[in-house]
C-alpha positions as YAML, in Angstrom:
chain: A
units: angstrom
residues:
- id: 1
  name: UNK
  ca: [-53.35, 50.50, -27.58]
- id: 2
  name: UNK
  ca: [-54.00, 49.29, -24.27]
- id: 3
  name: UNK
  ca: [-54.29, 52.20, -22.67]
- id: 4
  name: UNK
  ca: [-56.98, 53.25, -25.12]
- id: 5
  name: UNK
  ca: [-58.45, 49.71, -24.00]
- id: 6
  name: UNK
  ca: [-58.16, 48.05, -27.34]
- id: 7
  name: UNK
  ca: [-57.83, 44.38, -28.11]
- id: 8
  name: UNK
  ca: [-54.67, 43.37, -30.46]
- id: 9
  name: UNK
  ca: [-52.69, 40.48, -32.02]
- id: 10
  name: UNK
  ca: [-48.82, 41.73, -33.14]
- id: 11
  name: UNK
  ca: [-47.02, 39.78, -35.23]
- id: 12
  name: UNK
  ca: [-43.96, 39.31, -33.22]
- id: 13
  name: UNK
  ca: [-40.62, 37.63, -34.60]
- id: 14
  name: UNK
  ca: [-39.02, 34.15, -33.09]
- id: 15
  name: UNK
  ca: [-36.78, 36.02, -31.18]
- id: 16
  name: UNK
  ca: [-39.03, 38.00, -29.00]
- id: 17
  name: UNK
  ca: [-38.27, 37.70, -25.25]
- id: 18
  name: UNK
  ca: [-41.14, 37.08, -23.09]
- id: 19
  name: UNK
  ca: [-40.47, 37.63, -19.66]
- id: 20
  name: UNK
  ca: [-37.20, 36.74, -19.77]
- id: 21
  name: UNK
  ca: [-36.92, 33.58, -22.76]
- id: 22
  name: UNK
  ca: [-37.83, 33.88, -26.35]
- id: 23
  name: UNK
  ca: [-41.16, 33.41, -27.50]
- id: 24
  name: UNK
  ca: [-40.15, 29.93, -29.70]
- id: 25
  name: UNK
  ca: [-38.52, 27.94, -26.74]
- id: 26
  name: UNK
  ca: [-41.99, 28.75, -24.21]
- id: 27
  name: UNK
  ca: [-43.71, 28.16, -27.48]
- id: 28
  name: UNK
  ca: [-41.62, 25.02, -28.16]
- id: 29
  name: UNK
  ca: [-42.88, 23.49, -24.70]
- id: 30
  name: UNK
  ca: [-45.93, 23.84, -25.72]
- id: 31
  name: UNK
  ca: [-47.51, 19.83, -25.37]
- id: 32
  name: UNK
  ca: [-49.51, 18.38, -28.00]
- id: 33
  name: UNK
  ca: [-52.70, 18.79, -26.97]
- id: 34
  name: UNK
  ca: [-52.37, 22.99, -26.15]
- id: 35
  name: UNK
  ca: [-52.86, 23.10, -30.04]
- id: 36
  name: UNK
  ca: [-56.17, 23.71, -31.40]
- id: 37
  name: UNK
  ca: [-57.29, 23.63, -34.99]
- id: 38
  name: UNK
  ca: [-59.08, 27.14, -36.21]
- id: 39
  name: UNK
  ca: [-59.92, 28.71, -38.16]
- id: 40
  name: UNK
  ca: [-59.30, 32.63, -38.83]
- id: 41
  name: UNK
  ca: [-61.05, 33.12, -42.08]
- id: 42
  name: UNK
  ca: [-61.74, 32.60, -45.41]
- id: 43
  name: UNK
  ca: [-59.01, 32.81, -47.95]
- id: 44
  name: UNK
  ca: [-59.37, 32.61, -51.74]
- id: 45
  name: UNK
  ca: [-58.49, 28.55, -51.49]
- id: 46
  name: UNK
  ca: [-61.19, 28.40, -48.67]
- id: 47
  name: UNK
  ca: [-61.00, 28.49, -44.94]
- id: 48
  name: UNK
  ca: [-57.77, 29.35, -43.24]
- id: 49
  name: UNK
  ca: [-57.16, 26.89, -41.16]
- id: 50
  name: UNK
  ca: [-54.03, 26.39, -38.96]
- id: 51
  name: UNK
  ca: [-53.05, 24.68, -35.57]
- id: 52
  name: UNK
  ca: [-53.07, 27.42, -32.86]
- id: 53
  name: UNK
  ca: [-51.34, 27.48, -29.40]
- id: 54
  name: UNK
  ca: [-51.65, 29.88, -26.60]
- id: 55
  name: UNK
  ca: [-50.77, 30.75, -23.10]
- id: 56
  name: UNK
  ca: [-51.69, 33.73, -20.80]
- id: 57
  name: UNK
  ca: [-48.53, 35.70, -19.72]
- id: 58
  name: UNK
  ca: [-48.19, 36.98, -15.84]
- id: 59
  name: UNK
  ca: [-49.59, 40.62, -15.07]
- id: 60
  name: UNK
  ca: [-47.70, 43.28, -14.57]
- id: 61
  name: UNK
  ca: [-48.82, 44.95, -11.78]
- id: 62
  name: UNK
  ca: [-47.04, 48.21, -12.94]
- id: 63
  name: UNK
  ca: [-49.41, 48.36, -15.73]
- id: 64
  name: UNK
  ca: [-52.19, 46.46, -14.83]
- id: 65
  name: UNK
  ca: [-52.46, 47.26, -11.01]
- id: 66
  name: UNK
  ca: [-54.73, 45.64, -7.96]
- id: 67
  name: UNK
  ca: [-57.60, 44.52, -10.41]
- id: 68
  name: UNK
  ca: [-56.37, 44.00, -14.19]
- id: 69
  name: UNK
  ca: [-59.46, 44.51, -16.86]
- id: 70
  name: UNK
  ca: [-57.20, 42.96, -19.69]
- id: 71
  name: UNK
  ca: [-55.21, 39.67, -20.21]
- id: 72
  name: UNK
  ca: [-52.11, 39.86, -22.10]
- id: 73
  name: UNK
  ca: [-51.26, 36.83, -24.24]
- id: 74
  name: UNK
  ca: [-48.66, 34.74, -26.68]
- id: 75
  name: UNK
  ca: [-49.80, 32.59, -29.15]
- id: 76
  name: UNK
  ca: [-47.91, 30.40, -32.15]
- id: 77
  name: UNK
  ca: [-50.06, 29.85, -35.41]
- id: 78
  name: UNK
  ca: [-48.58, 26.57, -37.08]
- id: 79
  name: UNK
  ca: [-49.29, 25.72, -40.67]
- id: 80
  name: UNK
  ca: [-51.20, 21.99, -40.77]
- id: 81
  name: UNK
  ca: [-49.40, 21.04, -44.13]
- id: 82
  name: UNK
  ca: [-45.97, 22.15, -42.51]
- id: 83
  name: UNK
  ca: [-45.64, 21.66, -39.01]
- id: 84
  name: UNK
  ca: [-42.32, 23.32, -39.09]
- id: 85
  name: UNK
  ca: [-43.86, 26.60, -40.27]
- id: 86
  name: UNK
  ca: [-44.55, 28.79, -37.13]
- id: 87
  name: UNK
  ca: [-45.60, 32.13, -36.76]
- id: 88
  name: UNK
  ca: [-45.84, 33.91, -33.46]
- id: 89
  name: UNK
  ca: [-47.78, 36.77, -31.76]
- id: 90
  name: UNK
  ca: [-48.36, 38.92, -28.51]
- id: 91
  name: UNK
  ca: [-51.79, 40.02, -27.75]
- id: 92
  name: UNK
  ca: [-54.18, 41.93, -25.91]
- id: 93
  name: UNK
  ca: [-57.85, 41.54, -24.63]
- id: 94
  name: UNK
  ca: [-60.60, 41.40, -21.91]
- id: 95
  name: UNK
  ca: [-60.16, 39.14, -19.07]
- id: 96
  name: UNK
  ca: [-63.10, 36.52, -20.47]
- id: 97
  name: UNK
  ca: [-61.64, 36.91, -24.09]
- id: 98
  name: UNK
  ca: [-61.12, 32.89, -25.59]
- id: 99
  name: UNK
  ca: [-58.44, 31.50, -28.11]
- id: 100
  name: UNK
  ca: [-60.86, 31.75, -31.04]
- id: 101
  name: UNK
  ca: [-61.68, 35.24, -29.97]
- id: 102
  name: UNK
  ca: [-57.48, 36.09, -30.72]
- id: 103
  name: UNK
  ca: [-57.82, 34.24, -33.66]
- id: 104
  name: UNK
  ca: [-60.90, 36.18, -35.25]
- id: 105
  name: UNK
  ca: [-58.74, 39.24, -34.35]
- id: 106
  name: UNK
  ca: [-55.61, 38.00, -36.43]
- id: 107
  name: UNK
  ca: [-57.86, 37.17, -38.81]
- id: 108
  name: UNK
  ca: [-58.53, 41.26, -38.96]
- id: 109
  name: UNK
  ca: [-54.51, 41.19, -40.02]
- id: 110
  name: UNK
  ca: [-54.97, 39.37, -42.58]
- id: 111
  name: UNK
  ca: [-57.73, 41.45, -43.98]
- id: 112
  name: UNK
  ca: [-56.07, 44.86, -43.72]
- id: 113
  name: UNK
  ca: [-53.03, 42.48, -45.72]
- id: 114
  name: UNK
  ca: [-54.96, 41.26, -48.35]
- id: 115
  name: UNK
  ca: [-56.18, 44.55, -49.15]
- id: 116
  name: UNK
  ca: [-52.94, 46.36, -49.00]
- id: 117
  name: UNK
  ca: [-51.39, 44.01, -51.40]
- id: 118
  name: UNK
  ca: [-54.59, 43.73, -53.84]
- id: 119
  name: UNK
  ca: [-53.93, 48.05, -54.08]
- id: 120
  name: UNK
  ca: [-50.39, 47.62, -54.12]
- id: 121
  name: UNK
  ca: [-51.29, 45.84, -57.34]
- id: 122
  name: UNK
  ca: [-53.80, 47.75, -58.74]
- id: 123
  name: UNK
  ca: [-51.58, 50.50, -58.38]
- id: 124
  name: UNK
  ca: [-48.89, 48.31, -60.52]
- id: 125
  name: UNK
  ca: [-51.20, 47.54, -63.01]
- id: 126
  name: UNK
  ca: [-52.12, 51.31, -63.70]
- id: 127
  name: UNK
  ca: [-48.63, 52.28, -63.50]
- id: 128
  name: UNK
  ca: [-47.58, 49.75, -65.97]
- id: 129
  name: UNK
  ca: [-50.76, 50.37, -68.10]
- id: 130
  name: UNK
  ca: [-50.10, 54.29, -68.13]
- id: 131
  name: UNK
  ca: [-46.60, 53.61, -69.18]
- id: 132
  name: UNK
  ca: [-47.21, 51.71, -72.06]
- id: 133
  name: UNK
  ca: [-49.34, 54.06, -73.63]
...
């Protein structure tokens, strides 16, 4: 994807080494005020709102070279209601790219999710329907 120049947010899990530690303990030393409340959509209860961290990782000059055109990112999406409940991603994007613009992207995710599991249960339905007649 980023050779093809294209902006992304991965779900990544807790355990996901990031230069050398896991992506919860950097995440973990994350102070207070690195978290920022966002929003990354409408849901069917309203906006999605969650308590977002993020930090810019080092470049790699093997892939990125002399002059870089992309900054490559982690970021921790924690749930206001349950502090406890984190959720953590690697990313992609232009140099000048902003938290909220990573967010809006996740927020993409979320789409592509909520559509896959609204056919996942259409399908159901007109399984289930078919069968019973």
């Amino acid at each position: 994807m980023e050779d093809a120049g294209l902006s992304y947010v991965v779900a990544v899990p807790k355990s996901q080494q990031v230069h050398g530690p896991r992506i919860e303990h950097l995440i973990g030393q994350a102070p207070g005020e690195a978290w920022q409340r966002l929003s990354c959509g409408d849901g069917a209860k309203g906006p999605r709102l969650y308590d977002w961290a993020a930090a810019r990782l080092p470049v790699v000059w093997e892939f990125d070279g002399d002059e870089p055109t992309r900054q490559r990112w982690m970021l921790s999406r924690r749930s206001i209601t349950k502090p406890e409940e984190l959720a953590y991603f690697l990313a992609s994007a232009p140099l000048d790219a902003t938290v909220a613009d990573l967010v809006r992207v996740a927020e993409c995710r979320w789409r592509i999710e909520d559509a896959s599991r609204a056919r996942r249960t259409n399908a159901a339905w007109t399984s289930t329907k078919s069968a019973a007649t």
